[in-house]
Amino acid sequence: MTSSLDALPAPEATEGVDTLIQLLRGRRTVVLTGAGCSTESGIPDYRGPGTRARARNPIQHREYLTRPEVRARYWARSLLGWPRFSSAKPNAAHHALAAMERDGHVPGLITQNVDRLHHAAGSSRVIELHGALARVRCLDCGAQEERRDLQERLLALNPDFEHHVLELRPDGDADLSSEVLGAFRVPVCLRCGGTLKPDVVFFGDNVPAPTVEEAFSLVEEGDALLVVGSSLAIFSGYRFLVRASERRMPIAIVNIGECRGVEMADVRVEARAGDVLPRLAEALG
């Protein structure tokens, strides 16, 4: 599987790395990660280089709740995209962050990603702002189900559907023509027969208040903030940059391409996370 970055030359991970190391050495660094942390694992993003040219319309929260055809489209695409999404493995950036946590340099991290790759790499304190695709919950009774179990039900209801050609998308679904969606059958909650939804925050929805409070508390524990692979285009992540700036915490950003709030950063390294973070972890360790 290829990511949106594979067709683009990667900036050299040299300029600014020494400054980054000096900035974070001896400081407990809270980390905020975005989709750019997972592109090297084969999971594309919505805003990175190479993706803006292609139409990428993420599922909207209100449409999912109110339109059965939107839910059918989501689950049809998810049936096809899930095997490749769920088989993605942590990359060097994920492993480096887990190592820095084990070594005591990172008290925890906040992620905008829904792929659970930080957990797979060994990070133990992970605040998932947007939830995780590994879980599904019922909107009517609140029952939860593992996404891998739902995949079996999706296949049983739609046995011939998995043979369609597709393109993986960032939220675990896949591009699919409308012509093949007419007969798709959507599973319901095993407990009450209600409507199922992936346990993630769709566009247009809000991050639950307890999650936001937990993330702010983590920022308060840190001496510095490191942003990895996020354009900070949406407020759910940007607010933590603002809080760190208000607290006069040193701020570092490792990201390729456009990034909101760079004027608040003390260091900006425009390079792949998988090139930079292992060097940072080795230097700090």
PDB file of C-alpha atoms in Angstrom:
ATOM      1  CA  MET A   1       0.000   0.000   0.000  1.00  0.00           C
ATOM      2  CA  THR A   2       1.347   3.444  -0.839  1.00  0.00           C
ATOM      3  CA  SER A   3       0.756   6.716   0.941  1.00  0.00           C
ATOM      4  CA  SER A   4       0.197  10.157  -0.495  1.00  0.00           C
ATOM      5  CA  LEU A   5       3.807  11.030   0.299  1.00  0.00           C
ATOM      6  CA  ASP A   6       5.376   8.217  -1.698  1.00  0.00           C
ATOM      7  CA  ALA A   7       5.274  10.116  -4.978  1.00  0.00           C
ATOM      8  CA  LEU A   8       6.899  13.207  -3.471  1.00  0.00           C
ATOM      9  CA  PRO A   9      10.531  13.810  -2.550  1.00  0.00           C
ATOM     10  CA  ALA A  10      10.976  13.872   1.209  1.00  0.00           C
ATOM     11  CA  PRO A  11      12.676  16.937   2.670  1.00  0.00           C
ATOM     12  CA  GLU A  12      16.020  16.130   4.219  1.00  0.00           C
ATOM     13  CA  ALA A  13      15.691  15.552   7.944  1.00  0.00           C
ATOM     14  CA  THR A  14      18.769  17.594   8.788  1.00  0.00           C
ATOM     15  CA  GLU A  15      17.946  21.272   9.040  1.00  0.00           C
ATOM     16  CA  GLY A  16      16.658  22.137  12.481  1.00  0.00           C
ATOM     17  CA  VAL A  17      17.035  18.693  14.061  1.00  0.00           C
ATOM     18  CA  ASP A  18      19.970  19.708  16.245  1.00  0.00           C
ATOM     19  CA  THR A  19      18.007  22.745  17.402  1.00  0.00           C
ATOM     20  CA  LEU A  20      15.016  20.497  18.077  1.00  0.00           C
ATOM     21  CA  ILE A  21      17.156  18.219  20.230  1.00  0.00           C
ATOM     22  CA  GLN A  22      18.551  21.130  22.197  1.00  0.00           C
ATOM     23  CA  LEU A  23      15.084  22.602  22.734  1.00  0.00           C
ATOM     24  CA  LEU A  24      13.597  19.385  24.135  1.00  0.00           C
ATOM     25  CA  ARG A  25      16.582  17.991  26.043  1.00  0.00           C
ATOM     26  CA  GLY A  26      15.834  17.867  29.767  1.00  0.00           C
ATOM     27  CA  ARG A  27      12.179  18.780  29.266  1.00  0.00           C
ATOM     28  CA  ARG A  28       9.097  16.604  29.744  1.00  0.00           C
ATOM     29  CA  THR A  29       7.588  16.896  26.297  1.00  0.00           C
ATOM     30  CA  VAL A  30       3.895  16.417  25.601  1.00  0.00           C
ATOM     31  CA  VAL A  31       3.327  15.230  22.034  1.00  0.00           C
ATOM     32  CA  LEU A  32       0.412  16.008  19.713  1.00  0.00           C
ATOM     33  CA  THR A  33       0.242  13.803  16.615  1.00  0.00           C
ATOM     34  CA  GLY A  34      -1.765  14.015  13.421  1.00  0.00           C
ATOM     35  CA  ALA A  35      -2.209  12.071  10.213  1.00  0.00           C
ATOM     36  CA  GLY A  36       1.320  12.815   9.024  1.00  0.00           C
ATOM     37  CA  CYS A  37       2.584  10.507  11.752  1.00  0.00           C
ATOM     38  CA  SER A  38       0.828   7.577  10.060  1.00  0.00           C
ATOM     39  CA  THR A  39       1.351   8.248   6.355  1.00  0.00           C
ATOM     40  CA  GLU A  40       4.574   6.244   6.476  1.00  0.00           C
ATOM     41  CA  SER A  41       2.482   3.289   7.647  1.00  0.00           C
ATOM     42  CA  GLY A  42       0.436   3.516   4.461  1.00  0.00           C
ATOM     43  CA  ILE A  43      -2.528   5.451   5.854  1.00  0.00           C
ATOM     44  CA  PRO A  44      -3.178   8.556   3.706  1.00  0.00           C
ATOM     45  CA  ASP A  45      -4.168  11.940   5.068  1.00  0.00           C
ATOM     46  CA  TYR A  46      -6.687  14.595   4.050  1.00  0.00           C
ATOM     47  CA  ARG A  47      -4.431  17.650   3.966  1.00  0.00           C
ATOM     48  CA  GLY A  48      -0.910  16.453   3.236  1.00  0.00           C
ATOM     49  CA  PRO A  49       1.109  16.964   0.053  1.00  0.00           C
ATOM     50  CA  GLY A  50      -0.483  15.171  -2.866  1.00  0.00           C
ATOM     51  CA  THR A  51      -3.950  14.812  -1.336  1.00  0.00           C
ATOM     52  CA  ARG A  52      -5.431  18.251  -2.028  1.00  0.00           C
ATOM     53  CA  ALA A  53      -5.497  17.563  -5.752  1.00  0.00           C
ATOM     54  CA  ARG A  54      -7.827  14.601  -5.248  1.00  0.00           C
ATOM     55  CA  ALA A  55     -11.407  14.977  -4.031  1.00  0.00           C
ATOM     56  CA  ARG A  56     -11.613  13.741  -0.458  1.00  0.00           C
ATOM     57  CA  ASN A  57     -14.959  14.402   1.151  1.00  0.00           C
ATOM     58  CA  PRO A  58     -14.970  12.945   4.655  1.00  0.00           C
ATOM     59  CA  ILE A  59     -18.148  11.668   6.265  1.00  0.00           C
ATOM     60  CA  GLN A  60     -20.106  14.467   7.929  1.00  0.00           C
ATOM     61  CA  HIS A  61     -21.561  13.781  11.380  1.00  0.00           C
ATOM     62  CA  ARG A  62     -25.018  15.223  10.752  1.00  0.00           C
ATOM     63  CA  GLU A  63     -25.413  13.427   7.431  1.00  0.00           C
ATOM     64  CA  TYR A  64     -24.443  10.116   8.999  1.00  0.00           C
ATOM     65  CA  LEU A  65     -27.071  10.545  11.723  1.00  0.00           C
ATOM     66  CA  THR A  66     -29.916  11.634   9.463  1.00  0.00           C
ATOM     67  CA  ARG A  67     -29.432   9.876   6.124  1.00  0.00           C
ATOM     68  CA  PRO A  68     -29.605   6.056   5.837  1.00  0.00           C
ATOM     69  CA  GLU A  69     -27.962   6.164   2.417  1.00  0.00           C
ATOM     70  CA  VAL A  70     -24.934   7.918   3.902  1.00  0.00           C
ATOM     71  CA  ARG A  71     -24.616   5.213   6.557  1.00  0.00           C
ATOM     72  CA  ALA A  72     -24.881   2.546   3.858  1.00  0.00           C
ATOM     73  CA  ARG A  73     -22.167   4.266   1.838  1.00  0.00           C
ATOM     74  CA  TYR A  74     -19.914   4.511   4.861  1.00  0.00           C
ATOM     75  CA  TRP A  75     -20.240   0.846   5.877  1.00  0.00           C
ATOM     76  CA  ALA A  76     -19.910  -0.385   2.297  1.00  0.00           C
ATOM     77  CA  ARG A  77     -16.674   1.531   1.903  1.00  0.00           C
ATOM     78  CA  SER A  78     -15.543   0.522   5.366  1.00  0.00           C
ATOM     79  CA  LEU A  79     -16.070  -3.151   4.580  1.00  0.00           C
ATOM     80  CA  LEU A  80     -13.604  -2.769   1.728  1.00  0.00           C
ATOM     81  CA  GLY A  81     -11.132  -0.449   3.412  1.00  0.00           C
ATOM     82  CA  TRP A  82     -10.942  -2.121   6.824  1.00  0.00           C
ATOM     83  CA  PRO A  83      -8.616  -5.049   5.961  1.00  0.00           C
ATOM     84  CA  ARG A  84      -5.860  -2.769   4.712  1.00  0.00           C
ATOM     85  CA  PHE A  85      -6.441  -0.124   7.373  1.00  0.00           C
ATOM     86  CA  SER A  86      -6.379  -2.637  10.214  1.00  0.00           C
ATOM     87  CA  SER A  87      -3.247  -4.366   8.887  1.00  0.00           C
ATOM     88  CA  ALA A  88      -1.159  -1.174   8.967  1.00  0.00           C
ATOM     89  CA  LYS A  89       1.885  -1.404  11.238  1.00  0.00           C
ATOM     90  CA  PRO A  90       3.569   1.247  13.396  1.00  0.00           C
ATOM     91  CA  ASN A  91       6.440   3.046  11.690  1.00  0.00           C
ATOM     92  CA  ALA A  92       9.700   4.464  13.016  1.00  0.00           C
ATOM     93  CA  ALA A  93       7.967   7.606  14.316  1.00  0.00           C
ATOM     94  CA  HIS A  94       5.493   5.615  16.429  1.00  0.00           C
ATOM     95  CA  HIS A  95       8.282   3.466  17.869  1.00  0.00           C
ATOM     96  CA  ALA A  96      10.429   6.497  18.646  1.00  0.00           C
ATOM     97  CA  LEU A  97       7.603   8.169  20.566  1.00  0.00           C
ATOM     98  CA  ALA A  98       6.987   4.983  22.555  1.00  0.00           C
ATOM     99  CA  ALA A  99      10.703   4.813  23.374  1.00  0.00           C
ATOM    100  CA  MET A 100      10.721   8.415  24.575  1.00  0.00           C
ATOM    101  CA  GLU A 101       7.776   7.658  26.841  1.00  0.00           C
ATOM    102  CA  ARG A 102       9.567   4.626  28.300  1.00  0.00           C
ATOM    103  CA  ASP A 103      12.677   6.728  28.878  1.00  0.00           C
ATOM    104  CA  GLY A 104      10.666   9.337  30.782  1.00  0.00           C
ATOM    105  CA  HIS A 105      10.995  12.148  28.235  1.00  0.00           C
ATOM    106  CA  VAL A 106       7.335  12.035  27.124  1.00  0.00           C
ATOM    107  CA  PRO A 107       4.660  11.918  29.846  1.00  0.00           C
ATOM    108  CA  GLY A 108       1.996  11.072  27.276  1.00  0.00           C
ATOM    109  CA  LEU A 109       0.658  11.980  23.890  1.00  0.00           C
ATOM    110  CA  ILE A 110      -2.498  13.372  22.344  1.00  0.00           C
ATOM    111  CA  THR A 111      -3.426  12.049  18.927  1.00  0.00           C
ATOM    112  CA  GLN A 112      -5.893  13.117  16.269  1.00  0.00           C
ATOM    113  CA  ASN A 113      -5.471   9.708  14.617  1.00  0.00           C
ATOM    114  CA  VAL A 114      -7.976   6.872  14.879  1.00  0.00           C
ATOM    115  CA  ASP A 115      -5.666   4.029  13.835  1.00  0.00           C
ATOM    116  CA  ARG A 116      -4.386   2.828  17.239  1.00  0.00           C
ATOM    117  CA  LEU A 117      -0.808   2.656  15.885  1.00  0.00           C
ATOM    118  CA  HIS A 118       0.578   4.436  18.942  1.00  0.00           C
ATOM    119  CA  HIS A 119      -0.795   1.640  21.107  1.00  0.00           C
ATOM    120  CA  ALA A 120       0.621  -0.981  18.768  1.00  0.00           C
ATOM    121  CA  ALA A 121       4.056   0.629  19.040  1.00  0.00           C
ATOM    122  CA  GLY A 122       3.972   0.489  22.832  1.00  0.00           C
ATOM    123  CA  SER A 123       2.862   3.961  23.920  1.00  0.00           C
ATOM    124  CA  SER A 124       0.867   3.566  27.127  1.00  0.00           C
ATOM    125  CA  ARG A 125      -0.638   7.000  27.776  1.00  0.00           C
ATOM    126  CA  VAL A 126      -2.510   7.954  24.630  1.00  0.00           C
ATOM    127  CA  ILE A 127      -5.423  10.385  24.523  1.00  0.00           C
ATOM    128  CA  GLU A 128      -7.454   9.744  21.373  1.00  0.00           C
ATOM    129  CA  LEU A 129      -9.151  13.019  20.500  1.00  0.00           C
ATOM    130  CA  HIS A 130     -11.182  11.541  17.676  1.00  0.00           C
ATOM    131  CA  GLY A 131     -11.768   8.053  19.051  1.00  0.00           C
ATOM    132  CA  ALA A 132     -10.689   4.786  17.432  1.00  0.00           C
ATOM    133  CA  LEU A 133     -11.957   2.820  14.461  1.00  0.00           C
ATOM    134  CA  ALA A 134     -11.291  -0.402  16.375  1.00  0.00           C
ATOM    135  CA  ARG A 135     -14.594   0.137  18.230  1.00  0.00           C
ATOM    136  CA  VAL A 136     -18.202   0.444  17.079  1.00  0.00           C
ATOM    137  CA  ARG A 137     -21.038   1.656  19.288  1.00  0.00           C
ATOM    138  CA  CYS A 138     -24.799   1.724  19.088  1.00  0.00           C
ATOM    139  CA  LEU A 139     -26.373   5.172  18.919  1.00  0.00           C
ATOM    140  CA  ASP A 140     -29.531   3.878  20.587  1.00  0.00           C
ATOM    141  CA  CYS A 141     -28.421   1.745  23.553  1.00  0.00           C
ATOM    142  CA  GLY A 142     -24.684   2.507  23.759  1.00  0.00           C
ATOM    143  CA  ALA A 143     -23.556  -1.104  23.321  1.00  0.00           C
ATOM    144  CA  GLN A 144     -20.030  -1.502  21.957  1.00  0.00           C
ATOM    145  CA  GLU A 145     -18.655  -4.017  19.491  1.00  0.00           C
ATOM    146  CA  GLU A 146     -15.166  -4.697  18.186  1.00  0.00           C
ATOM    147  CA  ARG A 147     -14.771  -3.513  14.613  1.00  0.00           C
ATOM    148  CA  ARG A 148     -13.076  -6.792  13.641  1.00  0.00           C
ATOM    149  CA  ASP A 149     -16.214  -8.667  14.750  1.00  0.00           C
ATOM    150  CA  LEU A 150     -18.461  -6.335  12.793  1.00  0.00           C
ATOM    151  CA  GLN A 151     -16.359  -7.042   9.709  1.00  0.00           C
ATOM    152  CA  GLU A 152     -17.477 -10.668   9.838  1.00  0.00           C
ATOM    153  CA  ARG A 153     -21.109  -9.592  10.000  1.00  0.00           C
ATOM    154  CA  LEU A 154     -20.650  -7.163   7.126  1.00  0.00           C
ATOM    155  CA  LEU A 155     -19.148  -9.909   4.973  1.00  0.00           C
ATOM    156  CA  ALA A 156     -21.897 -12.364   5.878  1.00  0.00           C
ATOM    157  CA  LEU A 157     -24.588  -9.853   4.890  1.00  0.00           C
ATOM    158  CA  ASN A 158     -22.755  -8.818   1.710  1.00  0.00           C
ATOM    159  CA  PRO A 159     -20.751 -11.861   0.594  1.00  0.00           C
ATOM    160  CA  ASP A 160     -19.832 -10.650  -2.898  1.00  0.00           C
ATOM    161  CA  PHE A 161     -19.079  -7.044  -2.023  1.00  0.00           C
ATOM    162  CA  GLU A 162     -15.391  -7.343  -1.135  1.00  0.00           C
ATOM    163  CA  HIS A 163     -14.280  -7.897  -4.740  1.00  0.00           C
ATOM    164  CA  HIS A 164     -14.620  -4.256  -5.794  1.00  0.00           C
ATOM    165  CA  VAL A 165     -11.556  -2.198  -6.676  1.00  0.00           C
ATOM    166  CA  LEU A 166     -11.017   0.619  -4.205  1.00  0.00           C
ATOM    167  CA  GLU A 167      -8.757   3.306  -2.843  1.00  0.00           C
ATOM    168  CA  LEU A 168      -8.080   3.461   0.879  1.00  0.00           C
ATOM    169  CA  ARG A 169      -9.050   6.685   2.627  1.00  0.00           C
ATOM    170  CA  PRO A 170      -7.825   8.269   5.869  1.00  0.00           C
ATOM    171  CA  ASP A 171     -10.815   7.345   8.029  1.00  0.00           C
ATOM    172  CA  GLY A 172     -10.702   3.669   7.096  1.00  0.00           C
ATOM    173  CA  ASP A 173     -13.297   3.734   4.365  1.00  0.00           C
ATOM    174  CA  ALA A 174     -12.622   3.578   0.628  1.00  0.00           C
ATOM    175  CA  ASP A 175     -13.650   5.203  -2.618  1.00  0.00           C
ATOM    176  CA  LEU A 176     -16.528   3.322  -4.212  1.00  0.00           C
ATOM    177  CA  SER A 177     -18.910   4.113  -7.053  1.00  0.00           C
ATOM    178  CA  SER A 178     -22.565   4.725  -6.256  1.00  0.00           C
ATOM    179  CA  GLU A 179     -23.635   2.072  -8.761  1.00  0.00           C
ATOM    180  CA  VAL A 180     -22.616  -0.787  -6.464  1.00  0.00           C
ATOM    181  CA  LEU A 181     -24.294   0.522  -3.298  1.00  0.00           C
ATOM    182  CA  GLY A 182     -27.954  -0.158  -4.047  1.00  0.00           C
ATOM    183  CA  ALA A 183     -28.165  -3.662  -2.594  1.00  0.00           C
ATOM    184  CA  PHE A 184     -25.757  -3.159   0.303  1.00  0.00           C
ATOM    185  CA  ARG A 185     -27.086  -4.392   3.674  1.00  0.00           C
ATOM    186  CA  VAL A 186     -26.141  -2.490   6.837  1.00  0.00           C
ATOM    187  CA  PRO A 187     -25.814  -4.473  10.099  1.00  0.00           C
ATOM    188  CA  VAL A 188     -27.636  -3.328  13.216  1.00  0.00           C
ATOM    189  CA  CYS A 189     -26.850  -3.493  16.924  1.00  0.00           C
ATOM    190  CA  LEU A 190     -26.853  -7.049  18.245  1.00  0.00           C
ATOM    191  CA  ARG A 191     -28.440  -5.938  21.519  1.00  0.00           C
ATOM    192  CA  CYS A 192     -31.274  -3.647  20.443  1.00  0.00           C
ATOM    193  CA  GLY A 193     -31.326  -3.558  16.645  1.00  0.00           C
ATOM    194  CA  GLY A 194     -30.303   0.098  16.686  1.00  0.00           C
ATOM    195  CA  THR A 195     -28.017   2.182  14.492  1.00  0.00           C
ATOM    196  CA  LEU A 196     -24.288   1.494  14.625  1.00  0.00           C
ATOM    197  CA  LYS A 197     -21.559   4.111  14.288  1.00  0.00           C
ATOM    198  CA  PRO A 198     -17.774   3.804  14.386  1.00  0.00           C
ATOM    199  CA  ASP A 199     -16.572   5.160  17.728  1.00  0.00           C
ATOM    200  CA  VAL A 200     -14.907   8.161  16.130  1.00  0.00           C
ATOM    201  CA  VAL A 201     -15.606  11.877  15.862  1.00  0.00           C
ATOM    202  CA  PHE A 202     -16.778  12.607  12.332  1.00  0.00           C
ATOM    203  CA  PHE A 203     -16.315  16.010  10.750  1.00  0.00           C
ATOM    204  CA  GLY A 204     -18.854  18.440  12.177  1.00  0.00           C
ATOM    205  CA  ASP A 205     -19.048  16.666  15.539  1.00  0.00           C
ATOM    206  CA  ASN A 206     -17.346  17.760  18.772  1.00  0.00           C
ATOM    207  CA  VAL A 207     -14.661  15.998  20.761  1.00  0.00           C
ATOM    208  CA  PRO A 208     -16.245  14.857  24.053  1.00  0.00           C
ATOM    209  CA  ALA A 209     -15.617  17.354  26.848  1.00  0.00           C
ATOM    210  CA  PRO A 210     -13.964  14.809  29.223  1.00  0.00           C
ATOM    211  CA  THR A 211     -11.447  13.951  26.483  1.00  0.00           C
ATOM    212  CA  VAL A 212     -10.625  17.616  25.945  1.00  0.00           C
ATOM    213  CA  GLU A 213     -10.189  18.151  29.680  1.00  0.00           C
ATOM    214  CA  GLU A 214      -7.902  15.134  29.945  1.00  0.00           C
ATOM    215  CA  ALA A 215      -5.784  16.444  27.072  1.00  0.00           C
ATOM    216  CA  PHE A 216      -5.507  19.912  28.598  1.00  0.00           C
ATOM    217  CA  SER A 217      -4.430  18.317  31.889  1.00  0.00           C
ATOM    218  CA  LEU A 218      -1.671  16.461  30.068  1.00  0.00           C
ATOM    219  CA  VAL A 219      -0.449  19.695  28.472  1.00  0.00           C
ATOM    220  CA  GLU A 220      -0.280  21.219  31.953  1.00  0.00           C
ATOM    221  CA  GLU A 221       2.071  18.399  33.025  1.00  0.00           C
ATOM    222  CA  GLY A 222       4.593  19.128  30.305  1.00  0.00           C
ATOM    223  CA  ASP A 223       7.523  21.476  29.981  1.00  0.00           C
ATOM    224  CA  ALA A 224       7.309  21.562  26.174  1.00  0.00           C
ATOM    225  CA  LEU A 225       4.968  20.652  23.320  1.00  0.00           C
ATOM    226  CA  LEU A 226       5.985  18.686  20.229  1.00  0.00           C
ATOM    227  CA  VAL A 227       3.559  18.615  17.288  1.00  0.00           C
ATOM    228  CA  VAL A 228       4.152  15.743  14.852  1.00  0.00           C
ATOM    229  CA  GLY A 229       2.485  15.332  11.484  1.00  0.00           C
ATOM    230  CA  SER A 230      -0.447  17.695  11.987  1.00  0.00           C
ATOM    231  CA  SER A 231      -1.400  20.696   9.886  1.00  0.00           C
ATOM    232  CA  LEU A 232      -3.360  21.936  12.937  1.00  0.00           C
ATOM    233  CA  ALA A 233      -6.046  23.040  10.475  1.00  0.00           C
ATOM    234  CA  ILE A 234      -8.888  22.004  12.766  1.00  0.00           C
ATOM    235  CA  PHE A 235      -9.476  23.402  16.225  1.00  0.00           C
ATOM    236  CA  SER A 236      -9.494  20.018  17.989  1.00  0.00           C
ATOM    237  CA  GLY A 237      -5.692  19.967  17.850  1.00  0.00           C
ATOM    238  CA  TYR A 238      -4.882  23.640  17.402  1.00  0.00           C
ATOM    239  CA  ARG A 239      -6.270  24.568  20.823  1.00  0.00           C
ATOM    240  CA  PHE A 240      -3.425  22.699  22.531  1.00  0.00           C
ATOM    241  CA  LEU A 241      -0.845  24.705  20.612  1.00  0.00           C
ATOM    242  CA  VAL A 242      -2.606  27.851  21.798  1.00  0.00           C
ATOM    243  CA  ARG A 243      -2.611  26.617  25.410  1.00  0.00           C
ATOM    244  CA  ALA A 244       1.095  25.766  25.251  1.00  0.00           C
ATOM    245  CA  SER A 245       1.832  29.211  23.836  1.00  0.00           C
ATOM    246  CA  GLU A 246      -0.206  30.860  26.591  1.00  0.00           C
ATOM    247  CA  ARG A 247       1.845  28.930  29.147  1.00  0.00           C
ATOM    248  CA  ARG A 248       5.039  30.051  27.391  1.00  0.00           C
ATOM    249  CA  MET A 249       6.059  26.439  26.836  1.00  0.00           C
ATOM    250  CA  PRO A 250       8.722  25.766  24.205  1.00  0.00           C
ATOM    251  CA  ILE A 251       6.968  24.502  21.069  1.00  0.00           C
ATOM    252  CA  ALA A 252       8.391  22.371  18.275  1.00  0.00           C
ATOM    253  CA  ILE A 253       6.692  21.257  15.059  1.00  0.00           C
ATOM    254  CA  VAL A 254       7.726  18.369  12.815  1.00  0.00           C
ATOM    255  CA  ASN A 255       5.508  18.403   9.739  1.00  0.00           C
ATOM    256  CA  ILE A 256       5.617  18.531   5.947  1.00  0.00           C
ATOM    257  CA  GLY A 257       3.684  21.254   4.157  1.00  0.00           C
ATOM    258  CA  GLU A 258       1.314  23.899   5.423  1.00  0.00           C
ATOM    259  CA  CYS A 259       0.849  24.187   9.170  1.00  0.00           C
ATOM    260  CA  ARG A 260      -1.330  26.521  11.170  1.00  0.00           C
ATOM    261  CA  GLY A 261       0.265  28.363  14.070  1.00  0.00           C
ATOM    262  CA  VAL A 262       3.904  28.032  13.030  1.00  0.00           C
ATOM    263  CA  GLU A 263       4.511  31.552  14.302  1.00  0.00           C
ATOM    264  CA  MET A 264       4.083  30.181  17.840  1.00  0.00           C
ATOM    265  CA  ALA A 265       6.778  27.545  17.373  1.00  0.00           C
ATOM    266  CA  ASP A 266      10.362  27.883  18.540  1.00  0.00           C
ATOM    267  CA  VAL A 267      11.511  25.208  16.085  1.00  0.00           C
ATOM    268  CA  ARG A 268       9.962  23.960  12.829  1.00  0.00           C
ATOM    269  CA  VAL A 269      11.423  20.901  11.105  1.00  0.00           C
ATOM    270  CA  GLU A 270       9.860  20.212   7.722  1.00  0.00           C
ATOM    271  CA  ALA A 271      10.680  16.536   7.253  1.00  0.00           C
ATOM    272  CA  ARG A 272       9.174  13.094   7.660  1.00  0.00           C
ATOM    273  CA  ALA A 273       8.458  12.124  11.233  1.00  0.00           C
ATOM    274  CA  GLY A 274      10.049   8.727  10.641  1.00  0.00           C
ATOM    275  CA  ASP A 275      13.330  10.424   9.769  1.00  0.00           C
ATOM    276  CA  VAL A 276      13.354  12.949  12.613  1.00  0.00           C
ATOM    277  CA  LEU A 277      11.895  11.219  15.672  1.00  0.00           C
ATOM    278  CA  PRO A 278      14.300   8.263  15.844  1.00  0.00           C
ATOM    279  CA  ARG A 279      17.196  10.735  15.865  1.00  0.00           C
ATOM    280  CA  LEU A 280      15.459  12.731  18.589  1.00  0.00           C
ATOM    281  CA  ALA A 281      14.796   9.631  20.679  1.00  0.00           C
ATOM    282  CA  GLU A 282      18.385   8.455  20.350  1.00  0.00           C
ATOM    283  CA  ALA A 283      19.791  11.866  21.291  1.00  0.00           C
ATOM    284  CA  LEU A 284      17.527  12.244  24.320  1.00  0.00           C
ATOM    285  CA  GLY A 285      17.890   8.632  25.408  1.00  0.00           C
TER     286      GLY A 285
END
